[in-house]
Amino acid sequence: MPATVIDDPLGVSCVFMDGRKAQCFLNDGRLPQLAVQLVRALADLVKPHGDLDSPDSVRGYLVSIRFFLRDLEKHGFTGAAQDLSRPVLARALLALKQGRHESPVRLLRRLDDLEGVFAADVRRFVDGRNFHARAAEDRNPLVPYSEREWANLISVCEGITGRAYTAFKAALREAGLGQDVAVGGWSRQNVQWMLRQRGPEGTLPRRVRGQYAAVRRLTKVYPGADNEAVAALFPGPGVVFAYRILFGTRTGIVADGIAGLGLGDIDWAGDRTALVAYIKGRTAQESLTLSRSAVRLLERWLEHSSVLREFAPADLRGRLWLRFNPTGTYKWSAGRFPKPDEWNRYERNGLVDAEGRPFLIHGPRIRTTFEASKDRRIWQSTSRARIDPNHTPAVEGAHYVAHQTPTQKAATEAIIESAQGDLIRRSQNPLVIKGDDGLAAFLDGFPAEAARLGLDDAALAELIGGERDVFAAACGDQLSGLHGPPGKPCPARPWVCLLCPLALFAPRHLPNLMRLRAFFARQWQQTPAAAFMAFFARQWQQTPAAAFMAIFGLYAHRLDDLLSPESEYFTAAALQDAAGQVADADRELPLRPEEMTW
């Protein structure tokens, strides 16, 4: 339900996503026209239209409005929003302290979106940069939890949920064996029977409340009396919070997305697969197929909360994180948690950092740690790192890669070293023997080349003699693992040899090099544009055009360099003789079916 404006006294009436209600008032009589406009904009910033979802957030905006109105009145402004000019706005915003200017700017932007009150120049000013913007170097990225903290957090939450679930199953069994207290007397079975039949706000609390004899009888069964009796069948905030933390550690969904989940957001595809749709504040609605561990946790929570939902208010019954707090102001609630008053007992739960100090639970930090753990698993299985396709490089670097574990840092450095090695190898001139003179020069420099290629005398003789020839060159070591698994034959396509540091080019390879160049020409000149795009569809879709050309253009450049008479790698006679052996047909090359030209 959207927030509404209260006219007298001026304020907003809000119903938040977790069911809480609040009326917040401006309590300021300055500039009444502008004040009403800003309060209307504030009402539209409350969820579901905006992202404000707590009374404290709304009151904070009202405080900023008071400061903004006070400064405008101080400098003689008496009009409404449409009367604001760029100089007046700049003076008022600069007068606000850092942190207070953002709220009026957001309100002015929302007001203009709703009512279009500003002229074009004022609109550009309001939509422009923030005043008092925090320097980029002052923004500290979230640090992932250490492995010990992460394991400790998961262990504590699993312990809390596991004990609560065991107590829930035991309470169900007791309820099945019980009867009315009025008939069978005070016992665990009879108490749970009454709670199961009549709910947490039913006969049991009314009978106990104000009757000391009944309280004494119940206390003999449950030391915590009715609160302890209710806790088994009706999970409280502490248990639900633990479930929610575990769900975040197994899915990596943003904290506000988890908080807003409802039963209707879960799409079950069989017993083992579930798709969750959630709202991500920075973008829009997203979806995620849950892992098997997350599905099991979700199934257990739905079973654990099944009795709770039978007695919940109708408007909260469909919320995923439903909870009942017998001692709270709002007994029934769902969605976001207020300040973690239920989890202020960190030391008692054993949530401590590496130095033994209690550490706070931070939703975005849980997501950061999940992303870091996921990246680490990828890095351990491949030498190339990937980032979340939903993240820009700036977001990934600022929030997910800036703080790394030692294992991640070592993997990152290995990737950088590998990339630097690739650049160095690509910058080296190709190793070419163009005749007897070239062979003599190569043998003169044999010690250095042998050291680079890792060859002994016998292997070098095989390399020069043609026993190690592949399609486009002679290969120093096909089992080197440079383009595939070490110890396995190289799986690279023929054109990859053009940039390989293990390749040796000789005049006998010229016909195949020219066949390769003809193949490149056919791909571009003889293939229709649509078919060419279809052929390269996967590469074109997965990499930007500039990156595509950077990858494949290097092979063409190296080939042109090798076969150009100006480069003097080969004699003009050798080039002319090799050109006469080229039939310009696919059958001359070892191509796969999908690589054939049409």
Short mmCIF file of C-alpha atoms in Angstrom, two decimals, residues 142-330:
data_model
loop_
_atom_site.label_atom_id
_atom_site.label_comp_id
_atom_site.label_asym_id
_atom_site.label_seq_id
_atom_site.Cartn_x
_atom_site.Cartn_y
_atom_site.Cartn_z
CA LEU A 142 33.06 -4.13 1.59
CA VAL A 143 35.57 -6.64 2.88
CA PRO A 144 34.47 -10.30 2.61
CA TYR A 145 34.28 -12.26 5.82
CA SER A 146 37.38 -14.30 6.49
CA GLU A 147 37.09 -18.04 5.98
CA ARG A 148 36.91 -18.55 9.73
CA GLU A 149 34.20 -15.89 10.17
CA TRP A 150 32.24 -17.23 7.21
CA ALA A 151 32.35 -20.80 8.49
CA ASN A 152 31.48 -19.59 11.99
CA LEU A 153 28.48 -17.60 10.73
CA ILE A 154 27.12 -20.56 8.77
CA SER A 155 27.74 -22.96 11.67
CA VAL A 156 25.94 -20.73 14.20
CA CYS A 157 22.94 -20.20 11.90
CA GLU A 158 22.71 -23.91 11.11
CA GLY A 159 22.84 -24.66 14.83
CA ILE A 160 20.03 -22.19 15.62
CA THR A 161 17.78 -23.38 12.79
CA GLY A 162 18.56 -27.03 13.43
CA ARG A 163 17.66 -26.84 17.11
CA ALA A 164 14.52 -24.84 16.35
CA TYR A 165 13.41 -27.33 13.69
CA THR A 166 14.00 -30.26 16.04
CA ALA A 167 11.92 -28.50 18.72
CA PHE A 168 9.20 -27.84 16.13
CA LYS A 169 8.95 -31.52 15.17
CA ALA A 170 8.89 -32.52 18.84
CA ALA A 171 6.13 -29.98 19.56
CA LEU A 172 4.05 -31.39 16.70
CA ARG A 173 4.39 -34.89 18.14
CA GLU A 174 3.44 -33.61 21.59
CA ALA A 175 0.43 -31.77 20.16
CA GLY A 176 -0.75 -35.00 18.56
CA LEU A 177 -0.79 -36.69 21.98
CA GLY A 178 -2.39 -33.85 23.98
CA GLN A 179 -5.83 -32.59 24.87
CA ASP A 180 -7.46 -29.52 26.40
CA VAL A 181 -5.80 -28.28 29.58
CA ALA A 182 -9.23 -28.02 31.18
CA VAL A 183 -9.62 -31.78 30.74
CA GLY A 184 -6.14 -33.22 31.03
CA GLY A 185 -4.37 -30.62 33.19
CA TRP A 186 -1.08 -28.80 32.60
CA SER A 187 1.46 -30.87 30.64
CA ARG A 188 3.72 -30.30 27.65
CA GLN A 189 1.45 -32.36 25.39
CA ASN A 190 -1.69 -30.49 26.46
CA VAL A 191 -0.05 -27.06 26.17
CA GLN A 192 1.17 -27.80 22.64
CA TRP A 193 -2.26 -29.20 21.74
CA MET A 194 -3.91 -25.93 22.74
CA LEU A 195 -1.36 -23.87 20.84
CA ARG A 196 -1.71 -26.07 17.75
CA GLN A 197 -5.49 -25.86 17.80
CA ARG A 198 -5.98 -22.22 18.83
CA GLY A 199 -2.84 -20.39 17.81
CA PRO A 200 -0.28 -18.33 19.72
CA GLU A 201 -2.84 -15.65 20.60
CA GLY A 202 -5.62 -18.04 21.55
CA THR A 203 -6.88 -19.56 24.78
CA LEU A 204 -3.51 -20.31 26.34
CA PRO A 205 -2.27 -16.70 26.63
CA ARG A 206 -5.69 -15.47 27.79
CA ARG A 207 -5.97 -18.21 30.37
CA VAL A 208 -2.48 -17.60 31.71
CA ARG A 209 -2.59 -13.81 31.63
CA GLY A 210 -3.52 -12.45 35.04
CA GLN A 211 -4.08 -15.85 36.66
CA TYR A 212 -1.19 -16.55 38.96
CA ALA A 213 -2.22 -20.15 39.66
CA ALA A 214 -2.21 -20.94 35.94
CA VAL A 215 1.13 -19.16 35.51
CA ARG A 216 2.65 -21.28 38.28
CA ARG A 217 1.34 -24.47 36.69
CA LEU A 218 2.65 -23.49 33.26
CA THR A 219 6.02 -22.44 34.70
CA LYS A 220 6.49 -25.94 36.08
CA VAL A 221 6.20 -27.27 32.52
CA TYR A 222 7.94 -24.40 30.69
CA PRO A 223 10.38 -22.30 32.78
CA GLY A 224 9.80 -19.41 30.38
CA ALA A 225 6.02 -19.81 30.69
CA ASP A 226 3.91 -18.94 27.64
CA ASN A 227 6.75 -17.32 25.65
CA GLU A 228 8.82 -20.49 25.80
CA ALA A 229 5.80 -22.67 25.06
CA VAL A 230 4.91 -20.63 21.97
CA ALA A 231 8.46 -20.59 20.54
CA ALA A 232 8.51 -24.23 19.39
CA LEU A 233 5.52 -24.11 17.05
CA PHE A 234 5.76 -20.44 16.10
CA PRO A 235 9.29 -19.32 15.05
CA GLY A 236 10.40 -15.97 16.42
CA PRO A 237 12.62 -13.26 14.91
CA GLY A 238 15.90 -14.87 16.00
CA VAL A 239 15.15 -18.16 14.27
CA VAL A 240 13.78 -16.50 11.13
CA PHE A 241 16.81 -14.22 10.97
CA ALA A 242 19.09 -17.28 11.06
CA TYR A 243 17.13 -18.88 8.21
CA ARG A 244 17.41 -15.70 6.19
CA ILE A 245 21.16 -15.44 6.74
CA LEU A 246 21.61 -19.06 5.65
CA PHE A 247 19.50 -18.39 2.55
CA GLY A 248 21.78 -15.47 1.68
CA THR A 249 24.93 -17.57 2.12
CA ARG A 250 23.55 -20.20 -0.28
CA THR A 251 22.12 -17.92 -2.97
CA GLY A 252 24.03 -14.63 -2.93
CA ILE A 253 20.79 -12.67 -3.47
CA VAL A 254 20.94 -9.03 -2.38
CA ALA A 255 19.67 -8.35 1.14
CA ASP A 256 16.66 -6.24 0.10
CA GLY A 257 15.73 -8.86 -2.49
CA ILE A 258 15.65 -11.59 0.17
CA ALA A 259 13.66 -9.39 2.56
CA GLY A 260 10.92 -8.74 0.01
CA LEU A 261 10.34 -12.35 -1.04
CA GLY A 262 6.85 -13.82 -0.94
CA LEU A 263 5.48 -17.29 -1.56
CA GLY A 264 4.31 -16.14 -4.99
CA ASP A 265 7.90 -15.32 -5.98
CA ILE A 266 8.90 -18.99 -5.83
CA ASP A 267 8.27 -21.02 -8.98
CA TRP A 268 8.66 -24.76 -8.36
CA ALA A 269 9.75 -26.98 -11.24
CA GLY A 270 9.44 -30.42 -9.69
CA ASP A 271 10.68 -31.41 -6.26
CA ARG A 272 14.33 -30.47 -6.72
CA THR A 273 14.30 -27.21 -8.67
CA ALA A 274 12.97 -23.79 -7.78
CA LEU A 275 13.21 -20.42 -9.51
CA VAL A 276 13.09 -17.32 -7.29
CA ALA A 277 12.13 -13.88 -8.63
CA TYR A 278 13.28 -10.93 -6.55
CA ILE A 279 13.70 -7.17 -6.78
CA LYS A 280 17.23 -5.81 -6.88
CA GLY A 281 17.23 -2.18 -5.90
CA ARG A 282 20.13 -1.19 -8.17
CA THR A 283 18.56 -2.69 -11.30
CA ALA A 284 15.09 -4.26 -11.45
CA GLN A 285 13.42 -7.64 -11.14
CA GLU A 286 15.81 -10.55 -11.47
CA SER A 287 15.51 -14.30 -11.10
CA LEU A 288 17.74 -17.10 -9.89
CA THR A 289 17.58 -20.87 -10.11
CA LEU A 290 18.36 -22.09 -6.61
CA SER A 291 21.08 -24.59 -5.84
CA ARG A 292 20.09 -27.90 -4.32
CA SER A 293 21.26 -26.82 -0.85
CA ALA A 294 19.17 -23.63 -1.08
CA VAL A 295 16.13 -25.64 -2.19
CA ARG A 296 16.49 -27.97 0.80
CA LEU A 297 16.76 -24.99 3.17
CA LEU A 298 13.70 -23.38 1.60
CA GLU A 299 11.68 -26.60 1.87
CA ARG A 300 12.60 -26.94 5.53
CA TRP A 301 11.64 -23.33 6.30
CA LEU A 302 8.28 -23.68 4.57
CA GLU A 303 7.58 -26.77 6.65
CA HIS A 304 8.84 -25.05 9.82
CA SER A 305 6.54 -22.06 9.24
CA SER A 306 3.49 -24.06 8.10
CA VAL A 307 1.70 -23.90 11.48
CA LEU A 308 2.62 -20.24 11.85
CA ARG A 309 0.93 -19.38 8.53
CA GLU A 310 -2.35 -20.96 9.57
CA PHE A 311 -2.88 -18.30 12.25
CA ALA A 312 -1.09 -15.33 10.63
CA PRO A 313 -3.03 -12.24 9.48
CA ALA A 314 -4.26 -12.56 5.90
CA ASP A 315 -2.10 -9.71 4.60
CA LEU A 316 1.10 -11.30 5.95
CA ARG A 317 0.38 -14.96 5.26
CA GLY A 318 1.94 -14.84 1.80
CA ARG A 319 5.24 -13.31 2.96
CA LEU A 320 8.18 -15.72 3.07
CA TRP A 321 9.91 -14.54 6.26
CA LEU A 322 6.86 -14.53 8.50
CA ARG A 323 7.53 -14.50 12.27
CA PHE A 324 5.74 -14.18 15.61
CA ASN A 325 7.18 -12.29 18.58
CA PRO A 326 5.03 -12.71 21.73
CA THR A 327 6.90 -9.91 23.53
CA GLY A 328 7.13 -7.42 20.67
CA THR A 329 5.06 -4.34 19.97
CA TYR A 330 4.07 -5.86 16.63
#
